[in-house]
Coordinates of C-alpha atoms and ligand atoms in Angstrom, one line a residue:
M1 CA -71.7 15.4 153.3
T2 CA -70.9 11.9 151.9
T3 CA -70.5 10.9 155.6
L4 CA -74.0 11.8 156.1
S5 CA -75.2 10.2 152.9
K6 CA -73.6 6.8 154.3
K7 CA -75.5 7.3 157.8
A8 CA -78.6 7.4 155.5
L9 CA -78.2 4.3 154.0
Q10 CA -77.3 2.5 156.7
S11 CA -81.1 1.0 157.4
T12 CA -82.3 1.0 153.7
K13 CA -83.8 -1.8 152.0
F14 CA -82.1 -2.7 149.0
Q15 CA -86.1 -3.2 146.7
P16 CA -88.2 -0.9 144.8
Y17 CA -90.3 0.8 147.0
W18 CA -93.4 0.3 144.9
L19 CA -93.2 -3.3 144.9
D20 CA -92.6 -3.7 148.8
N21 CA -96.5 -3.1 149.3
P22 CA -98.8 -6.6 151.2
I23 CA -101.0 -6.0 148.2
R24 CA -98.8 -7.3 145.5
P25 CA -100.4 -10.0 143.7
D26 CA -99.5 -14.0 144.1
A27 CA -97.4 -14.6 141.3
E28 CA -99.6 -17.3 138.9
P29 CA -98.2 -20.5 138.5
C30 CA -95.9 -21.5 135.4
L31 CA -96.4 -23.1 132.4
Q32 CA -96.7 -27.1 133.1
Q33 CA -98.0 -28.5 129.8
D34 CA -97.9 -27.5 125.5
I35 CA -100.5 -24.9 124.4
T36 CA -101.3 -23.8 121.4
T37 CA -102.5 -19.4 120.5
D38 CA -103.5 -16.4 118.8
L39 CA -101.1 -14.3 120.4
L40 CA -98.7 -15.0 122.8
I41 CA -96.8 -12.2 124.7
V42 CA -93.4 -12.3 125.8
G43 CA -92.9 -10.5 129.2
G44 CA -94.9 -9.2 132.3
G45 CA -94.4 -5.4 132.7
F46 CA -96.5 -2.2 130.7
T47 CA -96.0 -3.3 127.8
G48 CA -97.4 -7.4 127.7
L49 CA -99.7 -6.1 129.6
W50 CA -101.1 -3.1 127.9
S51 CA -101.1 -5.6 124.4
A52 CA -102.7 -8.3 125.7
L53 CA -105.4 -6.1 127.4
Q54 CA -105.2 -3.6 124.0
A55 CA -105.4 -7.5 121.8
K56 CA -108.8 -8.4 124.5
E57 CA -110.5 -5.4 123.7
Q58 CA -110.5 -5.5 119.8
N59 CA -110.9 -8.8 119.6
P60 CA -112.8 -10.4 122.4
E61 CA -112.4 -14.5 120.6
R62 CA -109.0 -14.1 119.9
D63 CA -107.2 -16.6 122.3
V64 CA -104.1 -14.3 123.9
V65 CA -101.7 -15.9 126.5
L66 CA -99.2 -13.6 128.5
I67 CA -95.6 -15.5 130.0
E68 CA -93.4 -13.5 132.4
A69 CA -89.9 -15.1 133.1
N70 CA -89.8 -13.6 136.4
S71 CA -92.9 -11.9 138.1
I72 CA -95.5 -9.3 136.9
A73 CA -93.8 -5.7 137.7
I74 CA -90.3 -6.8 138.2
G75 CA -89.0 -5.1 135.5
A76 CA -88.6 -1.6 135.0
S77 CA -92.3 -1.7 134.8
G78 CA -92.2 -1.8 139.3
R79 CA -89.6 0.7 139.2
P80 CA -89.6 4.3 137.8
G81 CA -89.9 7.5 139.4
A82 CA -93.3 7.8 137.4
I83 CA -93.5 10.3 136.4
L84 CA -96.3 10.7 133.4
S85 CA -95.6 12.6 129.8
T86 CA -97.9 13.2 126.8
S87 CA -94.1 12.4 124.8
L88 CA -93.9 9.3 122.8
M89 CA -91.1 10.3 122.2
H90 CA -88.9 10.9 125.1
G91 CA -90.2 14.6 125.6
M92 CA -90.3 17.0 122.7
T93 CA -86.9 17.9 122.2
N94 CA -85.7 14.8 121.3
A95 CA -88.9 13.8 118.9
E96 CA -87.7 17.3 117.3
R97 CA -84.6 16.1 117.5
L98 CA -85.1 12.5 115.5
F99 CA -88.8 13.3 114.3
K100 CA -88.5 17.3 112.6
D101 CA -91.6 17.3 110.6
E102 CA -93.7 14.6 112.7
M103 CA -93.9 15.8 114.9
E104 CA -97.3 17.3 115.0
E105 CA -98.6 14.1 114.1
L106 CA -96.4 12.4 117.1
E107 CA -97.9 15.1 119.3
A108 CA -101.4 15.2 118.5
L109 CA -101.2 11.0 119.4
G110 CA -99.4 11.7 122.8
K111 CA -102.2 13.8 123.6
I112 CA -105.1 11.2 122.6
N113 CA -102.7 8.2 124.2
M114 CA -102.7 10.1 127.4
D115 CA -106.7 10.5 127.2
E116 CA -106.6 7.1 126.8
F117 CA -104.8 6.3 129.0
K118 CA -106.8 7.8 132.2
E119 CA -109.9 6.9 130.8
T120 CA -109.3 3.4 130.5
I121 CA -107.8 3.6 134.5
A122 CA -111.1 4.9 135.5
R123 CA -113.2 2.1 133.3
Y124 CA -111.2 -0.6 135.1
N125 CA -111.5 1.2 138.5
I126 CA -107.8 0.7 138.4
E127 CA -106.7 2.6 141.8
C128 CA -102.8 3.6 141.4
D129 CA -103.0 6.9 143.0
V130 CA -102.9 9.1 140.3
E131 CA -102.3 12.4 141.0
W132 CA -103.2 14.9 137.9
T133 CA -100.5 17.8 139.1
G134 CA -98.4 18.7 135.6
E135 CA -94.4 17.5 134.6
L136 CA -91.9 20.4 135.8
T137 CA -88.5 21.0 134.3
V138 CA -86.4 22.9 136.3
A139 CA -83.4 24.3 135.3
V140 CA -79.7 24.1 137.0
G141 CA -77.2 26.9 135.9
K142 CA -76.9 29.5 133.3
H143 CA -77.4 26.8 130.6
G144 CA -80.5 25.2 132.2
V145 CA -82.0 28.6 131.8
S146 CA -81.7 29.0 128.1
E147 CA -82.5 25.2 127.8
V148 CA -86.2 25.5 129.4
E149 CA -87.1 28.7 127.5
T150 CA -86.0 26.6 124.2
E151 CA -88.1 23.8 125.5
Y152 CA -91.1 26.1 126.5
K153 CA -91.2 27.5 122.5
L154 CA -92.1 24.1 121.6
Y155 CA -94.6 23.4 123.9
K156 CA -96.6 26.4 123.3
R157 CA -95.8 25.7 119.5
F158 CA -97.6 22.3 120.5
G159 CA -100.5 23.9 122.3
H160 CA -99.6 22.2 125.7
D161 CA -100.9 24.2 128.6
A162 CA -97.2 25.5 129.8
H163 CA -96.2 27.9 132.3
L164 CA -93.2 29.5 131.8
L165 CA -91.7 30.4 136.5
S166 CA -88.8 33.2 136.9
Q167 CA -86.4 31.9 140.0
Q168 CA -88.5 33.6 142.3
Q169 CA -91.6 31.6 141.0
I170 CA -89.8 28.6 141.2
Q171 CA -88.8 29.1 144.6
Q172 CA -92.6 29.2 145.5
E173 CA -93.1 25.9 143.7
I174 CA -90.9 23.8 145.5
N175 CA -87.2 24.7 148.0
S176 CA -84.5 24.5 146.6
P177 CA -81.3 26.7 146.1
L178 CA -80.3 25.1 143.1
F179 CA -83.5 26.1 140.3
Q180 CA -83.4 28.9 138.5
S181 CA -86.1 28.9 136.2
G182 CA -89.1 26.2 135.8
L183 CA -91.3 25.3 133.0
W184 CA -94.4 23.1 134.5
S185 CA -96.9 21.8 131.8
K186 CA -100.3 21.5 134.1
K187 CA -102.3 19.5 132.1
R188 CA -102.1 15.9 130.9
S189 CA -99.0 14.9 133.1
G190 CA -98.5 14.1 136.7
T191 CA -97.5 11.2 138.6
I192 CA -98.2 7.2 139.2
N193 CA -98.0 4.5 141.9
P194 CA -96.3 1.8 139.0
A195 CA -96.8 -1.1 140.6
K196 CA -100.3 -0.7 141.6
L197 CA -101.0 0.1 137.7
V198 CA -99.1 -3.2 136.5
W199 CA -101.1 -5.1 139.3
G200 CA -104.3 -3.3 137.9
L201 CA -103.8 -3.9 134.5
K202 CA -102.8 -7.7 135.4
K203 CA -106.8 -7.8 136.7
A204 CA -108.3 -6.5 134.5
A205 CA -106.3 -8.7 131.4
R206 CA -107.5 -12.0 133.7
N207 CA -111.3 -11.0 133.8
L208 CA -111.1 -10.6 130.1
G209 CA -109.7 -14.0 129.8
V210 CA -105.9 -13.1 129.2
K211 CA -104.1 -15.9 130.2
I212 CA -100.7 -15.8 132.3
Y213 CA -98.2 -18.0 132.9
E214 CA -95.5 -16.7 135.6
N215 CA -92.2 -17.6 136.1
T216 CA -92.2 -18.9 133.0
P217 CA -88.9 -17.5 130.8
M218 CA -88.7 -17.8 127.0
S219 CA -85.5 -19.4 126.3
S220 CA -86.0 -19.7 122.7
S221 CA -88.2 -19.5 119.1
K222 CA -88.0 -21.6 115.8
D223 CA -90.1 -20.6 113.1
L224 CA -92.9 -23.4 112.1
E225 CA -93.8 -21.6 108.4
K226 CA -97.2 -20.7 109.7
Q227 CA -96.5 -20.0 113.4
V228 CA -94.0 -19.8 115.6
V229 CA -92.7 -22.0 118.3
V230 CA -91.9 -20.4 121.9
I231 CA -89.7 -23.1 124.6
T232 CA -90.2 -22.5 127.8
P233 CA -88.3 -24.9 130.5
N234 CA -91.3 -27.0 131.2
A235 CA -93.7 -26.7 128.2
N236 CA -93.8 -25.0 124.0
I237 CA -95.9 -22.7 123.2
I238 CA -97.2 -22.7 119.7
A239 CA -98.2 -19.1 118.3
N240 CA -99.6 -17.1 115.4
K241 CA -98.4 -13.7 116.2
V242 CA -95.9 -13.6 119.1
I243 CA -95.1 -10.3 121.0
L244 CA -91.7 -9.9 122.6
A245 CA -92.5 -7.0 125.3
T246 CA -88.9 -7.4 127.4
N247 CA -87.8 -4.2 126.4
A248 CA -84.1 -4.0 128.0
F249 CA -83.8 -8.2 129.2
T250 CA -82.0 -9.1 126.1
K251 CA -80.8 -12.6 126.7
H252 CA -83.8 -14.5 125.0
K253 CA -82.9 -13.0 121.6
T254 CA -79.2 -11.6 121.7
K255 CA -80.2 -9.7 118.4
I256 CA -81.7 -7.1 120.3
S257 CA -78.7 -6.4 122.5
C258 CA -77.5 -4.9 118.8
R259 CA -79.6 -1.5 119.7
V260 CA -80.5 -2.1 123.2
A261 CA -78.3 -1.5 126.2
A262 CA -79.5 -2.3 129.4
I263 CA -78.2 0.6 131.2
R264 CA -79.4 1.5 134.8
D265 CA -81.0 3.8 136.5
R266 CA -81.2 4.6 140.2
I267 CA -83.5 5.7 142.4
V268 CA -83.6 6.8 146.4
V269 CA -86.7 7.1 148.6
T270 CA -87.0 8.9 152.2
E271 CA -88.7 7.9 154.7
P272 CA -92.3 9.9 155.1
L273 CA -92.1 13.6 155.6
T274 CA -92.8 15.1 158.8
E275 CA -96.0 18.0 158.5
Q276 CA -93.1 20.7 159.4
Q277 CA -90.4 19.1 156.9
L278 CA -93.3 19.5 153.8
A279 CA -94.0 23.0 155.0
D280 CA -90.2 23.6 154.7
L281 CA -89.9 22.3 151.2
G282 CA -93.0 24.2 150.0
W283 CA -93.7 21.6 146.6
K284 CA -97.7 22.1 148.0
N285 CA -98.5 21.5 143.7
R286 CA -96.9 18.0 144.4
Q287 CA -95.7 18.2 140.7
G288 CA -93.4 15.5 138.8
I289 CA -90.0 17.3 138.5
Y290 CA -87.2 16.9 136.4
D291 CA -84.3 19.2 136.1
T292 CA -81.4 20.0 133.7
R293 CA -78.1 18.9 134.7
T294 CA -76.2 16.3 132.6
Q295 CA -76.3 13.3 134.8
L296 CA -80.4 14.4 135.3
N297 CA -82.4 13.9 138.4
Y298 CA -85.8 13.5 138.8
M299 CA -88.6 13.9 141.6
R300 CA -91.2 13.5 142.4
L301 CA -93.9 12.7 146.1
T302 CA -96.0 9.2 146.9
K303 CA -99.1 9.2 148.0
D304 CA -97.4 9.1 151.7
N305 CA -95.0 12.2 151.1
R306 CA -92.0 10.3 151.0
V307 CA -89.2 12.5 148.5
L308 CA -88.2 9.4 145.5
F309 CA -84.9 11.2 144.2
G310 CA -83.6 9.4 141.1
G311 CA -81.3 9.4 138.1
R312 CA -77.5 8.1 138.7
L313 CA -76.9 5.9 136.0
G314 CA -75.1 2.3 135.8
Y315 CA -73.7 -0.4 133.3
F316 CA -73.1 -3.8 133.8
F317 CA -71.1 -6.2 131.3
N318 CA -73.3 -8.3 129.2
N319 CA -76.2 -6.0 129.5
N320 CA -76.9 -7.7 132.7
T321 CA -80.4 -6.8 134.2
D322 CA -79.5 -8.1 138.1
P323 CA -76.8 -6.8 139.1
Q324 CA -76.4 -7.9 142.9
L325 CA -73.9 -4.1 143.3
D326 CA -76.9 -2.2 143.0
K327 CA -78.7 -4.2 145.7
T328 CA -75.8 -2.3 148.6
A329 CA -75.2 1.0 149.6
V330 CA -72.7 1.8 147.6
P331 CA -73.6 3.3 144.0
Y332 CA -76.4 5.6 145.9
V333 CA -74.0 7.4 148.4
R334 CA -73.9 9.8 145.4
L335 CA -77.5 10.0 144.9
V336 CA -78.0 11.2 148.2
D337 CA -75.3 13.8 148.0
S338 CA -77.2 15.3 145.4
L339 CA -81.0 15.4 147.3
Y340 CA -79.4 16.8 149.8
K341 CA -77.9 19.5 148.0
T342 CA -81.3 19.7 145.8
L343 CA -83.1 19.9 148.4
P344 CA -81.3 21.1 151.9
T345 CA -84.0 20.9 154.1
L346 CA -84.3 17.6 153.8
K347 CA -80.2 16.7 155.0
G348 CA -79.8 14.1 156.7
I349 CA -82.8 12.4 156.5
K350 CA -83.0 8.4 156.1
I351 CA -83.4 6.5 152.8
S352 CA -85.9 3.7 153.5
H353 CA -85.6 2.4 150.0
A354 CA -82.8 2.2 147.2
W355 CA -83.4 -0.1 143.5
S356 CA -82.1 0.4 140.7
G357 CA -84.3 -0.4 137.5
P358 CA -83.1 -1.1 133.4
I359 CA -83.8 1.8 131.3
A360 CA -83.0 0.1 127.4
L361 CA -81.4 3.0 126.4
T362 CA -80.8 2.9 123.1
T363 CA -79.4 5.8 120.3
R364 CA -83.4 7.0 119.9
M365 CA -84.3 7.0 123.3
A366 CA -87.6 5.7 122.3
M367 CA -89.4 2.5 121.0
H368 CA -88.2 0.8 118.0
F369 CA -90.1 -1.9 116.7
Q370 CA -87.7 -5.4 115.6
H371 CA -89.2 -7.9 112.8
Y372 CA -88.3 -12.2 113.5
H373 CA -89.1 -14.3 112.1
K374 CA -90.8 -13.0 108.8
G375 CA -92.6 -10.8 110.8
K376 CA -94.4 -13.2 113.2
M377 CA -92.8 -12.2 116.2
V378 CA -91.8 -8.0 116.9
Y379 CA -90.1 -6.4 119.7
V380 CA -91.0 -3.5 121.0
G381 CA -89.1 -1.8 123.5
G382 CA -86.3 0.8 124.1
Y383 CA -88.0 3.5 126.1
S384 CA -85.3 4.5 127.8
G385 CA -86.5 5.4 130.4
F386 CA -89.5 7.0 129.6
G387 CA -92.2 4.6 128.8
V388 CA -94.7 4.2 131.6
T389 CA -97.5 6.2 128.9
A390 CA -95.7 5.8 126.0
S391 CA -95.5 2.2 126.5
R392 CA -99.6 2.3 126.0
F393 CA -99.1 3.2 122.4
A394 CA -96.2 0.9 121.4
A395 CA -98.1 -1.8 122.5
K396 CA -101.2 -0.6 120.2
M397 CA -98.6 -0.3 117.7
V398 CA -97.6 -3.3 118.0
L399 CA -100.4 -5.0 117.6
A400 CA -101.6 -3.1 114.6
I401 CA -98.2 -4.5 113.3
V402 CA -98.7 -8.2 113.9
D403 CA -102.0 -7.7 112.6
N404 CA -101.6 -6.0 109.8
E405 CA -104.1 -3.1 110.6
D406 CA -103.9 0.2 109.1
I407 CA -103.9 2.5 112.7
P408 CA -102.9 6.9 112.6
G409 CA -99.3 6.8 113.1
K410 CA -98.2 3.2 111.3
N411 CA -97.0 5.1 108.4
L412 CA -94.8 7.2 110.2
S413 CA -91.1 6.9 110.5
F414 CA -90.4 5.9 113.6
T415 CA -92.5 2.7 112.5
R416 CA -90.0 1.8 109.8
T417 CA -86.5 2.8 111.0
Q418 CA -84.2 1.4 113.6
P419 CA -81.7 3.1 116.2
L420 CA -78.2 3.1 115.7
W421 CA -76.2 -0.5 116.1
L422 CA -74.2 0.0 119.4
P423 CA -70.7 -1.5 120.5
P424 CA -70.1 -5.0 121.3
E425 CA -68.5 -6.0 124.8
P426 CA -66.1 -5.3 126.2
F427 CA -66.3 -2.0 123.5
R428 CA -70.0 -0.9 125.4
W429 CA -68.8 -2.1 128.9
I430 CA -65.6 0.4 129.1
G431 CA -67.6 3.5 127.4
S432 CA -70.0 3.3 129.2
K433 CA -67.8 3.4 132.5
I434 CA -66.2 6.6 131.3
T435 CA -69.6 8.1 130.1
M436 CA -71.4 7.6 133.6
Y437 CA -67.7 9.2 135.4
A438 CA -68.2 11.9 133.0
L439 CA -71.6 12.1 133.7
D440 CA -71.4 12.1 137.5
T441 CA -68.4 14.7 137.6
C442 CA -68.6 16.8 134.4
D443 CA -71.2 20.4 135.8
E444 CA -68.6 20.0 138.6
K445 CA -65.1 19.3 137.3
K446 CA -65.7 19.8 133.1
G447 CA -62.0 19.5 131.5
W448 CA -61.8 15.8 129.5
R449 CA -64.8 15.2 130.2
I450 CA -67.1 17.7 127.8
P451 CA -64.8 16.5 125.1
W452 CA -65.9 12.8 125.7
L453 CA -69.6 13.7 125.9
K454 CA -69.6 15.5 122.5
F455 CA -68.1 12.8 121.2
V456 CA -70.8 10.2 122.9
D457 CA -73.8 12.5 121.6
W458 CA -72.1 12.8 117.9
M459 CA -72.3 8.9 118.7
G460 CA -76.3 9.1 118.2
F461 CA -76.8 9.7 122.6
P462 CA -77.9 13.1 123.0
L463 CA -76.3 14.0 126.4
T464 CA -74.8 17.3 125.4
P465 CA -72.8 18.5 128.4
Ligands
FAD1 C1 -85.0 3.8 137.6 C2 -86.4 4.2 136.4 C3 -87.0 5.3 136.4 C4 -87.7 5.8 135.2 N1 -88.6 6.5 135.7 C5 -89.9 7.1 134.3 C6 -90.2 7.8 134.6 O1 -90.5 8.5 135.6 N2 -91.5 8.0 133.3 C7 -91.7 7.1 132.4 O2 -92.4 7.6 131.6 N3 -90.3 6.1 132.7 C8 -90.1 5.9 133.4 N4 -89.1 4.9 133.5 C9 -89.4 4.0 132.2 C10 -90.4 3.0 132.5 O3 -90.2 2.3 133.8 C11 -90.6 1.8 131.3 O4 -90.3 2.6 129.9 C12 -91.3 0.7 131.4 O5 -91.5 0.6 132.6 C13 -91.2 -0.3 130.2 O6 -92.1 -1.5 129.9 P1 -91.8 -2.9 129.4 O7 -93.0 -3.2 129.9 O8 -91.5 -2.5 128.0 O9 -90.8 -3.2 130.6 P2 -90.7 -3.7 132.2 O10 -90.9 -3.6 132.7 O11 -88.4 -4.0 132.1 O12 -90.9 -5.4 131.3 C14 -90.3 -6.4 130.5 C15 -90.6 -7.6 131.4 O13 -90.4 -8.8 130.3 C16 -89.6 -9.8 131.1 N5 -89.6 -11.2 130.6 C17 -87.6 -10.6 129.5 N6 -87.0 -11.9 129.2 C18 -88.1 -12.4 129.0 C19 -88.4 -13.9 128.8 N7 -87.1 -14.7 128.1 N8 -89.1 -14.5 129.2 C20 -90.3 -13.8 129.3 N9 -90.5 -12.5 130.5 C21 -89.4 -12.1 130.3 C22 -88.6 -9.2 132.7 O14 -89.1 -9.7 133.5 C23 -89.7 -7.6 132.4 O15 -91.0 -8.0 133.5 C24 -87.7 4.7 134.2 C25 -87.3 3.5 134.6 C26 -86.5 2.8 135.3 C27 -85.8 1.6 135.2

């Protein structure tokens, strides 16, 4: 299989498929002179743009500035599988692990968030190829079957339109010899083109008067008692309040990296399928799919009928967010192997794009807030690969925190508590290398990998093999 996979990667572009689009807007000019503002947002991904948009919607008079170190959507937001989910806490099982007593409120807030997400996209007329086809969790192996059944009960308990599919039914949805059962949550989820959404949010925010500067990294900040000064290469910004929407990027505030690791997740995208390939695959209902393997894989179709297949983790020393190795074929060979094993009718299909992105892993695996400069600067992030819709809610909450406003959910535990501290380098790098290797090989080889992954689980990361 590996030889075939290497061949499939021979003419691949090592860049996100989503960003390889002629409609990608030009970057805004960088900041050249000192300014003052009511609200400064640092980071031009989903979190930053949802914050900017909602800040202006709530108070059109407020002056809002957003700075982006590179270009809009260059971080995780231009790189995800972009399977939409109502969960604010990285799935219901994770929410139950963390905040069992607050599930009712979290689930209700998640549903409202998804409805508002949908409504906002329609209101601003953002064309982003959204397909409301639902999310499908598929069981691989016996362990997976019981995992899916447990999750089904949770979905039903919290009123989701969830359906349990037998092996025969799942085979009718998608042709994979590996899938043994499935859980299809039909309403309020689906897939989207993430880059088109970010670009649409940028346009909407600019139309409301948000000033955006690209290629303008924040290098440091200082407390001025009543305000904060943010330093960028060519100019300083004095702001009453600052939101750090920088997720896995931690260089400008190394304290964030005590709780956030820039773990990378990898994706490959095939050439567009022919009609025959599509017919052989089934997948008429075009759901976003996750499987239950220890090294989880997820997959979806794009608008032009390519298969996007993701889910092989990596980590580079010192939270490196631009590793050169991930712009070569080497780290994607196993992922293509896995694609061919999962969907064998596509064996040999060429890979048009392959890339990785930083998922901001924390022991919570979901959003948290960090306060700086006596609360005038607040960081929000740490979605751990589950933030396309949750980031909209996180933006609403971080605005309520900096504005000192009371909104539903503000008193729940997730706003007041933090994920655990992570080991510093070089222990983080060594630990993650062993963990990645164990994840890659655990399902086939077991052995020492099981106690190791249990140990990592005990440290706070839910990786139970
Ligand atoms: C491979 C992959 C697959 C994923 N799949 C899914 C999925 O299927 N479903 C889902 O819900 N989620 C998924 N996610 C997660 C989702 O993409 C993220 O949670 C979400 O995009 C986070 O948005 P963000 O704006 O917080 O972070 P980012 O998009 O990373 O934005 C942070 C921005 O801050 C900028 N920045 C950093 N430092 C500075 C500085 N000093 N000054 C100025 N700007 C700075 C960066 O350049 C970057 O643009 C996936 C992520 C990855 C990487």
